[in-house]
Coordinates of C-alpha atoms in Angstrom, one line a residue:
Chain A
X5 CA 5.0 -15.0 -13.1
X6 CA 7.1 -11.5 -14.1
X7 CA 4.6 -11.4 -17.1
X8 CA 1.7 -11.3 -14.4
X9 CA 3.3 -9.0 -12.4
X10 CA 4.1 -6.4 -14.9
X11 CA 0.7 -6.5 -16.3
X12 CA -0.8 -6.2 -12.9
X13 CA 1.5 -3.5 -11.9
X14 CA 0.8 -1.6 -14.8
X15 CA -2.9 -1.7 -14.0
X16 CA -1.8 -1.0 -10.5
X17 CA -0.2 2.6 -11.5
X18 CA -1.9 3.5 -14.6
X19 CA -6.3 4.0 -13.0
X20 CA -8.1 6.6 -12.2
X21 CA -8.0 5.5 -8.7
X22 CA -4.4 6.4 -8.2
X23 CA -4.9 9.5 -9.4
X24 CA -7.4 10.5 -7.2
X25 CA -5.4 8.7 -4.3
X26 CA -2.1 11.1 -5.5
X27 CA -4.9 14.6 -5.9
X28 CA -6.2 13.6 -2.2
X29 CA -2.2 13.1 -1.0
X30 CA -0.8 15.8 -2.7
X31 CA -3.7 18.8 -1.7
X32 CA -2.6 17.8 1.9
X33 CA 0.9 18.4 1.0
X34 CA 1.0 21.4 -0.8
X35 CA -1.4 22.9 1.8
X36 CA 1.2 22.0 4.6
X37 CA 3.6 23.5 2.4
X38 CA 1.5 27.0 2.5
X39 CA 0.4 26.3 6.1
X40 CA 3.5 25.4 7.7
X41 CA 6.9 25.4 5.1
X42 CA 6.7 28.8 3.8
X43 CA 6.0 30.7 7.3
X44 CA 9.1 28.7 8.4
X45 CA 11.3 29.7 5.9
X46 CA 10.5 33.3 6.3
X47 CA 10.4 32.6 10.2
X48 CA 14.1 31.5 9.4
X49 CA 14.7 34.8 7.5
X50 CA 13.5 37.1 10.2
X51 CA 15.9 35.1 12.5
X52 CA 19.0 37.6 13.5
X53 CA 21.0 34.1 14.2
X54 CA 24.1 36.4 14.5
X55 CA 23.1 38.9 17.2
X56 CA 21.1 35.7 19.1
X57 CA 23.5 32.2 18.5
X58 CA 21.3 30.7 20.9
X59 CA 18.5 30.4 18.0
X60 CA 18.6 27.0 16.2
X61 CA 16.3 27.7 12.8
X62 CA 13.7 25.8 11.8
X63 CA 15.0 22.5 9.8
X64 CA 13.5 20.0 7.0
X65 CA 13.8 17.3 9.4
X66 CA 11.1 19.1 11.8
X67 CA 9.4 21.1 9.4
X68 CA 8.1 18.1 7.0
X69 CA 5.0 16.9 6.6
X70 CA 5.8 13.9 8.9
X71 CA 8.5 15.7 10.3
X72 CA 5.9 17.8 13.2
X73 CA 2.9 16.1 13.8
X74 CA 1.2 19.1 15.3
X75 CA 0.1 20.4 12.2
X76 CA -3.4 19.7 10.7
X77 CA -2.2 18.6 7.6
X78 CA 0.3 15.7 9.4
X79 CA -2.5 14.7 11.4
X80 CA -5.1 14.5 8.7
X81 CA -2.8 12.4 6.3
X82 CA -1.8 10.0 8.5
X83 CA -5.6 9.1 9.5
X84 CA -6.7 9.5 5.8
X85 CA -3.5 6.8 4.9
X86 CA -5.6 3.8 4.5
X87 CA -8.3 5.3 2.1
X88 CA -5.3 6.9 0.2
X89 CA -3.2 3.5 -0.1
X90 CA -6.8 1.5 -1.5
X91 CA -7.6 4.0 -3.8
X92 CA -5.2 2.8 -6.6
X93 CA -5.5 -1.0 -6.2
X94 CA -7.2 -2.4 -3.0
X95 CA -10.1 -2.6 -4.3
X96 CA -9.1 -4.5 -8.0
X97 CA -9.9 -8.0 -7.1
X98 CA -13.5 -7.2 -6.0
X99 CA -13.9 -5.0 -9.1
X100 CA -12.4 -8.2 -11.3
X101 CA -14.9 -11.1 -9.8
X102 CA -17.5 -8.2 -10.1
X103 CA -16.8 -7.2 -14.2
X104 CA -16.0 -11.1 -14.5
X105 CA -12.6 -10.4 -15.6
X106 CA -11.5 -13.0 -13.0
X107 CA -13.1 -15.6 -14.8
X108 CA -11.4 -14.9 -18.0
X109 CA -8.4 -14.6 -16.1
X110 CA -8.8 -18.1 -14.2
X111 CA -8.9 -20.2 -17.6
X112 CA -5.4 -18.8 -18.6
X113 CA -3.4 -19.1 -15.7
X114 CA -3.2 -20.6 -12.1
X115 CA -5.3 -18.9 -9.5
X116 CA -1.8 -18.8 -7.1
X117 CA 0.1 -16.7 -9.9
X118 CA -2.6 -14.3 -9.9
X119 CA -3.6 -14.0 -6.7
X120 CA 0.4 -13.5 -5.9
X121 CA 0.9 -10.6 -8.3
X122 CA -2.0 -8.8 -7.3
X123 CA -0.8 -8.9 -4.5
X124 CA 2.9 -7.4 -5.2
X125 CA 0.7 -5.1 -7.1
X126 CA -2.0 -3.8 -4.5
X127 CA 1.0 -3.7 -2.4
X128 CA 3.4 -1.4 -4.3
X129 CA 0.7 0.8 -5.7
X130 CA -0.7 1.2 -2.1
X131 CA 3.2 2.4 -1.1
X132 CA 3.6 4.7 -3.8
X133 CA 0.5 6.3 -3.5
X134 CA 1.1 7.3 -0.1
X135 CA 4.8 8.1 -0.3
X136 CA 4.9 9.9 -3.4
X137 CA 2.9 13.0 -1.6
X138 CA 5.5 13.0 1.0
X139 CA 8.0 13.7 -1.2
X140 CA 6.4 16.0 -2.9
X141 CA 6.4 18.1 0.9
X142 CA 9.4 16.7 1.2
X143 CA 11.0 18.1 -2.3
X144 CA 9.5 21.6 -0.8
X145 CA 11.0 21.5 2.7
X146 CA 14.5 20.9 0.6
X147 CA 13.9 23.9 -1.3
X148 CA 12.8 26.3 1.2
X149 CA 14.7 25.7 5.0
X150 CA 18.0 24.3 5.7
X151 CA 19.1 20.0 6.0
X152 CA 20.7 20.0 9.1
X153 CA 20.5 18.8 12.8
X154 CA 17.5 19.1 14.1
X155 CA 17.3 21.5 17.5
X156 CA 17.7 19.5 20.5
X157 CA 16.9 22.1 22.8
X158 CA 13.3 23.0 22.8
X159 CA 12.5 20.9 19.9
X160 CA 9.6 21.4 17.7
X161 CA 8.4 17.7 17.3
X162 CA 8.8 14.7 19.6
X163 CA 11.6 13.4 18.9
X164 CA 13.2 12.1 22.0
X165 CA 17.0 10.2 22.5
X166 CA 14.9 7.2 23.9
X167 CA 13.4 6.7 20.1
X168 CA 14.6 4.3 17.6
X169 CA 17.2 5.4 15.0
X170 CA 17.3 9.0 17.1
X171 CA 21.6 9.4 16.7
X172 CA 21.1 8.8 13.1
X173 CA 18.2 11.7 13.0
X174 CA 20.8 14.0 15.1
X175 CA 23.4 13.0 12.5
X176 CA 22.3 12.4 9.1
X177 CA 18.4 13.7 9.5
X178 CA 17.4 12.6 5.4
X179 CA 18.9 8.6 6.3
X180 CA 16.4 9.3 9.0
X181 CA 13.4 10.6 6.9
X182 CA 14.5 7.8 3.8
X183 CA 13.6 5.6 6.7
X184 CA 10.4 6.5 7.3
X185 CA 9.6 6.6 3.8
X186 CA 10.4 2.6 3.7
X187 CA 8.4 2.6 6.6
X188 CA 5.3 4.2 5.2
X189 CA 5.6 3.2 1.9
X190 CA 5.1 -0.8 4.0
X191 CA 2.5 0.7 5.9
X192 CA 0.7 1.7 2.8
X193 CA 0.9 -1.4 1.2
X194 CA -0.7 -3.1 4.0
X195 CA -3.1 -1.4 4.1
X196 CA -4.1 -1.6 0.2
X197 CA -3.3 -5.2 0.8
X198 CA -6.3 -5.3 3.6
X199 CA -8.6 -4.2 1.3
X200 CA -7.9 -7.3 -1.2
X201 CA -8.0 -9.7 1.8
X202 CA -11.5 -7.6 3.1
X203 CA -13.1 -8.2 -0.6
X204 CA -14.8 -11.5 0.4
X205 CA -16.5 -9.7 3.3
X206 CA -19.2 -7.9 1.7
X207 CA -21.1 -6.9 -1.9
X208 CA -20.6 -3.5 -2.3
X209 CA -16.9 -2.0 -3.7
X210 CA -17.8 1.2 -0.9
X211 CA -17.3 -1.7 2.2
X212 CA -14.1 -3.3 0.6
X213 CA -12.7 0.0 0.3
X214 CA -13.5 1.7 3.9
X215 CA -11.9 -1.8 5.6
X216 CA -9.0 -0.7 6.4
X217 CA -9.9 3.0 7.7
X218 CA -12.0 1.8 10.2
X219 CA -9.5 -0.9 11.4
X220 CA -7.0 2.1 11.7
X221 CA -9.3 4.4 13.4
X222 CA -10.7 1.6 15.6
X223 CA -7.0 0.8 16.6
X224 CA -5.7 4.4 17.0
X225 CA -9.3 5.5 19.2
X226 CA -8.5 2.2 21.2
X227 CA -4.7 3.6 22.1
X228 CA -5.5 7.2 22.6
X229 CA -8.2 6.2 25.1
X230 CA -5.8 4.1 26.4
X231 CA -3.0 7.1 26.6
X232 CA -0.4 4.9 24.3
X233 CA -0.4 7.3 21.3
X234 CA 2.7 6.0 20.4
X235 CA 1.3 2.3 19.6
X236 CA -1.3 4.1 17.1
X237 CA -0.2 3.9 13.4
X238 CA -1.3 7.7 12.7
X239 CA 1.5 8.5 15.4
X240 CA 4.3 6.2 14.7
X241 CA 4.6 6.7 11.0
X242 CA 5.1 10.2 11.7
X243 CA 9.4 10.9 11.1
X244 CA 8.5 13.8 14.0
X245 CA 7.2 11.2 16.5
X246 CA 9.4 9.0 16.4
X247 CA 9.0 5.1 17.2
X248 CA 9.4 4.6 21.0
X249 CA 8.1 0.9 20.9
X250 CA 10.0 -0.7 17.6
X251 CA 8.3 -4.0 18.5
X252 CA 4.9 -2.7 18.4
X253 CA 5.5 -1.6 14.4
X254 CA 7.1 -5.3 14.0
X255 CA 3.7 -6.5 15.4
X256 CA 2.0 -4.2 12.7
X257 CA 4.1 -5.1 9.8
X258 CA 4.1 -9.2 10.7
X259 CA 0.2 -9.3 11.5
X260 CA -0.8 -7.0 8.3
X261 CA 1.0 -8.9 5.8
X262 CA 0.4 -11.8 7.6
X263 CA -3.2 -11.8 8.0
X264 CA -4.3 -9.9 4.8
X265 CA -1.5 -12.6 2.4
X266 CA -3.2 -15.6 4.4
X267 CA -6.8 -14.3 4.2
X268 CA -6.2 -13.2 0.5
X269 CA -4.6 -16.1 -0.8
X270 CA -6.0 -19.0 0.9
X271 CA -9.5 -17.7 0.3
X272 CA -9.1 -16.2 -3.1
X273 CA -7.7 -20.1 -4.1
X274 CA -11.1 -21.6 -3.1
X275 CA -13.4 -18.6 -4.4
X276 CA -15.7 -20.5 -6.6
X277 CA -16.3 -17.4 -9.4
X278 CA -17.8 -19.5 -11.9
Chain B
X5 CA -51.0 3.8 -0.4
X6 CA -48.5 5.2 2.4
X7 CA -48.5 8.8 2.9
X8 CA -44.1 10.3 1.6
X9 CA -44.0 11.3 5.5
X10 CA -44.6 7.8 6.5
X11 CA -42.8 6.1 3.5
X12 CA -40.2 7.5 4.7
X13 CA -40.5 6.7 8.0
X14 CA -41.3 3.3 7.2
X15 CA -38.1 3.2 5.0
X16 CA -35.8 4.4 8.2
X17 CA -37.6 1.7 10.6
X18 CA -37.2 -0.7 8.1
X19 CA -33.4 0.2 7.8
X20 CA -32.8 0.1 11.6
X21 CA -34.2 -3.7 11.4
X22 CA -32.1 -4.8 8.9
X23 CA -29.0 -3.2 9.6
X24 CA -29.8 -4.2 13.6
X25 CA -26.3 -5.8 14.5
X26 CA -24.6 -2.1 13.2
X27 CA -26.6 -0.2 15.1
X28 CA -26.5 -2.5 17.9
X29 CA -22.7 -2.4 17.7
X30 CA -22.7 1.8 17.1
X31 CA -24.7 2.2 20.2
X32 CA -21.8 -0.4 21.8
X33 CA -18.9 1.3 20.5
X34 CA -20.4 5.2 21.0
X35 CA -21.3 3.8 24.8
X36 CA -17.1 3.0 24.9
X37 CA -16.3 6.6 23.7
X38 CA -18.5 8.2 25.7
X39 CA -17.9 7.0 29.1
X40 CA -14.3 6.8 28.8
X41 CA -14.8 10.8 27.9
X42 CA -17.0 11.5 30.8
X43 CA -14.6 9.5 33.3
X44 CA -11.4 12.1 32.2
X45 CA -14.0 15.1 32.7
X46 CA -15.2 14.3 35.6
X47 CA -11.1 13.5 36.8
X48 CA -10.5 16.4 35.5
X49 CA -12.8 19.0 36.5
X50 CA -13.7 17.3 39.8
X51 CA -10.7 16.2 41.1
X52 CA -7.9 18.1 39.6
X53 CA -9.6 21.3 39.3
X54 CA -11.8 20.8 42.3
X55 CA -14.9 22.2 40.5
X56 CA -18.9 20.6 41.1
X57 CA -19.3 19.4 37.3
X58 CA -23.2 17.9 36.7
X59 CA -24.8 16.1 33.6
X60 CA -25.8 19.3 32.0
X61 CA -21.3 20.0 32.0
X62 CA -21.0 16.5 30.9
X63 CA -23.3 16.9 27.7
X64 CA -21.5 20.6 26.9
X65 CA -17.8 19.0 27.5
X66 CA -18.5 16.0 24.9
X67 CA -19.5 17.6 22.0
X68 CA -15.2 18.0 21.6
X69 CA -13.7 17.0 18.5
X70 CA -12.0 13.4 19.8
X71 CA -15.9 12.1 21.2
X72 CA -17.8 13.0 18.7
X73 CA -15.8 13.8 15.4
X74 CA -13.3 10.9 15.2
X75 CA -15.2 8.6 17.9
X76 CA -18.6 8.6 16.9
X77 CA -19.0 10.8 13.4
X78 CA -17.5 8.4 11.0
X79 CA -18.4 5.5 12.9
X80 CA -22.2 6.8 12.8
X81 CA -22.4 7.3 8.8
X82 CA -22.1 3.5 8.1
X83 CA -24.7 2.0 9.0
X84 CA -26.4 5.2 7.9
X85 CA -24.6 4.4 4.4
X86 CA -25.6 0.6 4.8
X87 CA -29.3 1.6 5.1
X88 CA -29.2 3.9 2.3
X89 CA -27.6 1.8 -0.4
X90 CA -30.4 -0.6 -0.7
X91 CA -32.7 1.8 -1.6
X92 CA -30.3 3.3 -4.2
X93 CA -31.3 1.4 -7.6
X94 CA -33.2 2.1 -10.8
X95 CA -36.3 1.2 -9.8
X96 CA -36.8 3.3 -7.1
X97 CA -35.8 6.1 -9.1
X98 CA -38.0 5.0 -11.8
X99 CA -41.0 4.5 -9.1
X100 CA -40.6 8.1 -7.5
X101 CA -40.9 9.6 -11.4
X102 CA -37.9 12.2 -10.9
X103 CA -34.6 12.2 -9.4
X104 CA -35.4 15.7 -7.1
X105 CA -38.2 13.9 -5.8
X106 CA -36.1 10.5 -4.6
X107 CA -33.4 13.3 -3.7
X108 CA -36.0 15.0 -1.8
X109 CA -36.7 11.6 -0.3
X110 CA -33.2 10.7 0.7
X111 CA -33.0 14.2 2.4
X112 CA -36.2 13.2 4.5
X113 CA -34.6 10.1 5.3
X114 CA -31.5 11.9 6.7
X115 CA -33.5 14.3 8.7
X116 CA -35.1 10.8 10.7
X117 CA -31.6 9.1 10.9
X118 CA -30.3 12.5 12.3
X119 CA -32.5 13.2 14.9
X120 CA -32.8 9.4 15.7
X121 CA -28.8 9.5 16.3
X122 CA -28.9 12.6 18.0
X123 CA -31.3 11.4 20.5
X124 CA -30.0 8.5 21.1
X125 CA -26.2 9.7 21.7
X126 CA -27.9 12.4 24.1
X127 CA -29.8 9.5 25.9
X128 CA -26.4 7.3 26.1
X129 CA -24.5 10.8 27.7
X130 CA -27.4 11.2 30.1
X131 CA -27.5 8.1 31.7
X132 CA -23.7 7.5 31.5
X133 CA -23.1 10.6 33.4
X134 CA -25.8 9.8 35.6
X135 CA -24.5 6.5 36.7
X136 CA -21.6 8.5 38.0
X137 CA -24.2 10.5 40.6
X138 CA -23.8 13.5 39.2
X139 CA -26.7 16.4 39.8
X140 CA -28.7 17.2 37.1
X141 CA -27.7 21.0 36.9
X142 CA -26.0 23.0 38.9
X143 CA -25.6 26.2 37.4
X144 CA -27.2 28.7 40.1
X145 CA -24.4 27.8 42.2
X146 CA -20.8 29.5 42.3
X147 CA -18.5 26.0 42.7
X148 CA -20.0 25.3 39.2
X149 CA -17.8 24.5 35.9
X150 CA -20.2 26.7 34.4
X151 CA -19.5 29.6 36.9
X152 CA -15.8 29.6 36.1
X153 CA -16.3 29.1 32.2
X154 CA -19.1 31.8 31.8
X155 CA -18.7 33.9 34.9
X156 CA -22.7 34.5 35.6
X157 CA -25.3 32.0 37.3
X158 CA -28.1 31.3 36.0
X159 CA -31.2 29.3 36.8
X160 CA -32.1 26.1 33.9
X161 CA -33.1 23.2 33.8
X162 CA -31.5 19.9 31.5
X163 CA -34.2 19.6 28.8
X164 CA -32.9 23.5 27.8
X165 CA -29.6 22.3 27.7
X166 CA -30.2 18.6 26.3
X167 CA -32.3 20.4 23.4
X168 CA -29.9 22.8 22.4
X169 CA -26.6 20.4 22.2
X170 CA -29.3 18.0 20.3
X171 CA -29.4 20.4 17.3
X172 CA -26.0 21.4 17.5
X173 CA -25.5 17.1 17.1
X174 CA -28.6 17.5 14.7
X175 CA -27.0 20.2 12.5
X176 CA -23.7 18.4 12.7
X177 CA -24.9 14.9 11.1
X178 CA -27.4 16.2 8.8
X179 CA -24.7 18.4 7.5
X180 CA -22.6 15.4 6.5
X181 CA -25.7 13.3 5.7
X182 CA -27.1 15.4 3.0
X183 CA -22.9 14.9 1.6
X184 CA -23.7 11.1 1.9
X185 CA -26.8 11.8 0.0
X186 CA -25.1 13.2 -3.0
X187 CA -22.3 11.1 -3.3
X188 CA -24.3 7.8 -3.3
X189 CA -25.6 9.3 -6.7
X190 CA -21.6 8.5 -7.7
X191 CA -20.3 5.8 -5.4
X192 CA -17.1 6.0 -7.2
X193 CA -16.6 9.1 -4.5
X194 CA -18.2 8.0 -2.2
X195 CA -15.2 7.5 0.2
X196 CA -15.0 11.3 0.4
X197 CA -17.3 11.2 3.2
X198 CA -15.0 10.1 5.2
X199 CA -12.1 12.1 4.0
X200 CA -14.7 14.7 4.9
X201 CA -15.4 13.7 8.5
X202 CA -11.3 13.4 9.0
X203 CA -10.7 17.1 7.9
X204 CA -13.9 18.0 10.0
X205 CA -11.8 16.6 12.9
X206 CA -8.8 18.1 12.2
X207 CA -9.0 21.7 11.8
X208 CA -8.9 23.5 14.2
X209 CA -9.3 27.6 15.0
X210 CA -7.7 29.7 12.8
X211 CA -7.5 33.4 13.5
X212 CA -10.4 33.3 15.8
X213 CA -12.6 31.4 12.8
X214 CA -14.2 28.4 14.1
X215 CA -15.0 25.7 11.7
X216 CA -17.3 22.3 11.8
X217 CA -16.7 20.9 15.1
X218 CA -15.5 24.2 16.7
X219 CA -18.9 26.2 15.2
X220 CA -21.7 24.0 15.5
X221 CA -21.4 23.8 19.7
X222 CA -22.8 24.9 22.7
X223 CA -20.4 26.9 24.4
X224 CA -20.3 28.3 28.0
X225 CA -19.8 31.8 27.4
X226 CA -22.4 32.3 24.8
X227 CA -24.8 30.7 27.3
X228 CA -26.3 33.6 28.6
X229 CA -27.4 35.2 25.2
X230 CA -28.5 32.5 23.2
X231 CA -29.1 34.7 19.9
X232 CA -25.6 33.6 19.2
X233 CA -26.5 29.8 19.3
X234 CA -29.3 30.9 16.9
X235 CA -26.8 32.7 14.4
X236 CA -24.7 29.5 14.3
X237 CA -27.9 27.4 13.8
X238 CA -28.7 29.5 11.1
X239 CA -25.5 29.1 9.3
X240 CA -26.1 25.3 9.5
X241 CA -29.4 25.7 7.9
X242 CA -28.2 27.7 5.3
X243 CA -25.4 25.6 4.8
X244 CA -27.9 22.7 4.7
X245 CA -30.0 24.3 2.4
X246 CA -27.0 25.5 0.3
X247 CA -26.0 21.3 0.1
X248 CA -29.1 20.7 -0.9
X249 CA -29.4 23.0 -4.1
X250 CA -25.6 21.6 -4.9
X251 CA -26.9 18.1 -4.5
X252 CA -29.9 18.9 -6.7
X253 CA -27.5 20.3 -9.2
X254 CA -25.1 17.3 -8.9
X255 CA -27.8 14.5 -9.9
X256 CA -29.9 16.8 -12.0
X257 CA -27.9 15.1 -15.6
X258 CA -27.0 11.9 -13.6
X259 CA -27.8 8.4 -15.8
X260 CA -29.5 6.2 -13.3
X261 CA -29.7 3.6 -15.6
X262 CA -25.7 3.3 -14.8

């Protein structure tokens, strides 16, 4: 099974896919980093912080790409997630039943093993490809403005004390963003994870591949008609939101790897690809 | 022998009958979006702002980003996308003798799916709005939204203003149609569409700049002299036409035996 998985996650890192997935992520990045990163560190040097201690300068923790969710760049990378966590690997399976690499595959080993690393793989690569740009912004935000408490007095994101894991983003604001990271790198692999369970839905790669978008943008239209922002993925994953409902990103986490493991697995085990 | 005009006619109808349930279900889903937006105008500008709004306001106020760019844009391009693939192969190619002409083709195609879309999403806006009583137009009278946005009466009727947001819709799709066009040459990038649509949504003005979304609308203020509308029209078409020499470019080398 380790043999498996090493071979799959080496396919799973090393495609063209994930570098296109890590140019899409990192463009966003970099251009927050120009839009938003650099004006606030030379926003912070303008600051006369001793004539006015009132001021609070700008911080990493609200600055970030996920850290303000005001910014074009936040919102665009959030509702582009999905595509970015399939490019790498979500859409492997259908492209192995479709070169017939699954049937060489099939005569070697047991359908469960491989179904199970591709999985772990379409899963991690899914992660990585979506975290990796956010610490690239996040790597930036270090190295321009200041890793400290966030203002709590006129803040600049929506952080509020009613939100999950809010005295450890007043206290130790990186613990808060390494947080988030876990939490998007999960979200990520779900979502490359859909697109392996969505390859038995249609016979173009395009479909597979544009699953999981839609089911976040049908989800976060849904909730924003419905005024509950903060049950829409693009929101929650966001450090700067914050999560206000923890049991609503449970639901997320349970029902995606849930669903997309029992739909991929079970249906993958009878796929007759001979 | 069918005429190109009505093979590709024939090739859109034939695409609306066999991609029925998506359509079925975009006309479903864009009905959702667009009464839930003209229920929060009409609470809005009715009964928080205490202003005489009419179906003419409603069709102005829902060409904002949420209805149409996240709501109905992407959701639109699918079945567009569906339709388009199955005509994508070899032997099409081979059968039109030349890649510009099947380009040329797919463009004529978009132009029908466009304008189809467009009138349809104008015809689901009407009659929404006009299930909530609204009058038809009301912009000769000084309780009007249109009053307070563009500070003049004047005296229209709703075809002017359904015909001008129609090619402000018109411009918007083909725009992103014609991107659709190219990319199914190289389905690899396809997905770019989308990534497309997402940054169309998300910008927003910059420095007084308008882009996308924020360009290609009928606004209030500009009402009164409508050369501006026809500068911005322009820009589409030139950007249209500019996509178009781009796409030509793109497939001109491109191995359709691939």
């Amino acid at each position: 099974m380790k043999k498996i998985v090493k071979e799959e996650l080496n396919r799973a890192v090393k495609n063209k896919g994930m570098v296109l997935a890590l140019t899409i992520g990192i463009v966003i990045a970099v251009s927050h980093v120009i839009q938003c990163i650099i004006p606030a560190y030379h926003a912070n040097e303008m600051m006369e912080f001793e004539k006015f201690p009132t001021i609070y300068p700008l911080t990493v923790s609200d600055t970030w790409l996920a850290g303000n969710q005001v910014s074009l760049e936040s919102f665009l990378y959030f509702l582009v997630l999905p595509i970015i966590a399939v490019l790498p690997f979500g859409t492997s399976y259908f492209a192995d039943g479709q070169s017939g690499f699954l049937r060489g595959i099939y005569v070697r080993i047991p359908r469960k093993k491989y179904l199970q690393a591709k999985y772990i793989a379409a899963f991690i690569s899914g992660g990585l490809a979506v975290v990796l740009p956010l610490l690239v912004n996040l790597m930036f935000a270090l190295v321009l403005l200041p890793n400290m408490s966030a203002a709590t007095i006129l803040p600049c994101n929506r952080m509020e004390a009613v939100n999950l894991f809010y005295t450890i983003y007043d206290s130790y604001p990186l613990v808060y963003i390494f947080l988030f990271l876990c939490l998007d790198f999960i979200m990520g692999g779900i979502f490359a994870c859909i697109g392996l369970a969505c390859s038995y839905l249609s016979d173009y790669k395009i479909i597979v591949a544009i699953c999981p978008f839609f089911i976040q943008l049908t989800v976060h239209i849904i909730f924003s008609m419905l005024m509950k922002m903060e049950y829409s993925s693009v929101f929650f994953l966001q450090s700067g939101y914050g999560i206000s409902a923890p049991w609503v990103v449970l639901l997320y986490i349970v029902i995606g790897i849930g669903l997309s493991a029992a739909v991929f697995l079970k249906k993958g085990e009878k796929e007759d690809v001979f | 022998m069918f005429s190109k005009g009505k093979q590709v006619l024939y090739s859109v109808v034939d695409g609306l009958r066999t991609q029925k349930k998506l359509w079925l279900l975009l006309i479903v889903w864009s009905s959702c979006g667009i009464w839930w937006g003209t229920d929060r105008y009409i609470d809005t500008y009715r009964y928080f702002y205490e202003l005489d709004i009419s179906v003419a306001d409603i069709l102005i106020l829902l060409q904002e980003k949420f209805i149409f760019g996240i709501v109905i844009l992407p959701f639109a391009m699918f079945p567009v996308m569906k339709c388009k693939q199955r005509s994508m192969n070899t032997q099409s190619i081979l059968r039109y003798g030349g890649r510009e002409k099947f380009f040329r083709r797919q463009l004529g195609e978009s132009i029908v799916y466009a304008a189809i879309i467009t009138m349809v999403m104008i015809g689901i806006e009407v009659v929404i709005a006009m299930l909530y009583h609204l009058p038809l137009i009301n912009w000769d009278s000084k309780s009007s939204l249109f009053f307070v946005k563009a500070r003049c009466l004047v005296s229209e009727n709703l075809w002017t203003v359904m015909i001008a947001v129609s090619l402000m819709y018109f411009v918007k799709l083909l725009l992103d149609m014609i991107v659709l066009d190219i990319l199914l040459w190289n389905s690899k990038y396809l997905l770019f569409v989308w990534v497309l649509i997402m940054v169309q949504a998300s910008v927003y003005e910059d420095d007084g700049f308008e882009l996308f979304h924020g360009l290609f609308l009928i606004q209030y203020p500009f009402w009164p002299t409508p050369w501006r509308h026809g500068v911005v029209l322009l820009i589409g078409a030139v950007a249209a036409a500019m996509l178009y020499f781009a796409g030509r470019f793109f497939i001109r080398k491109k191995d359709i035996f691939k």
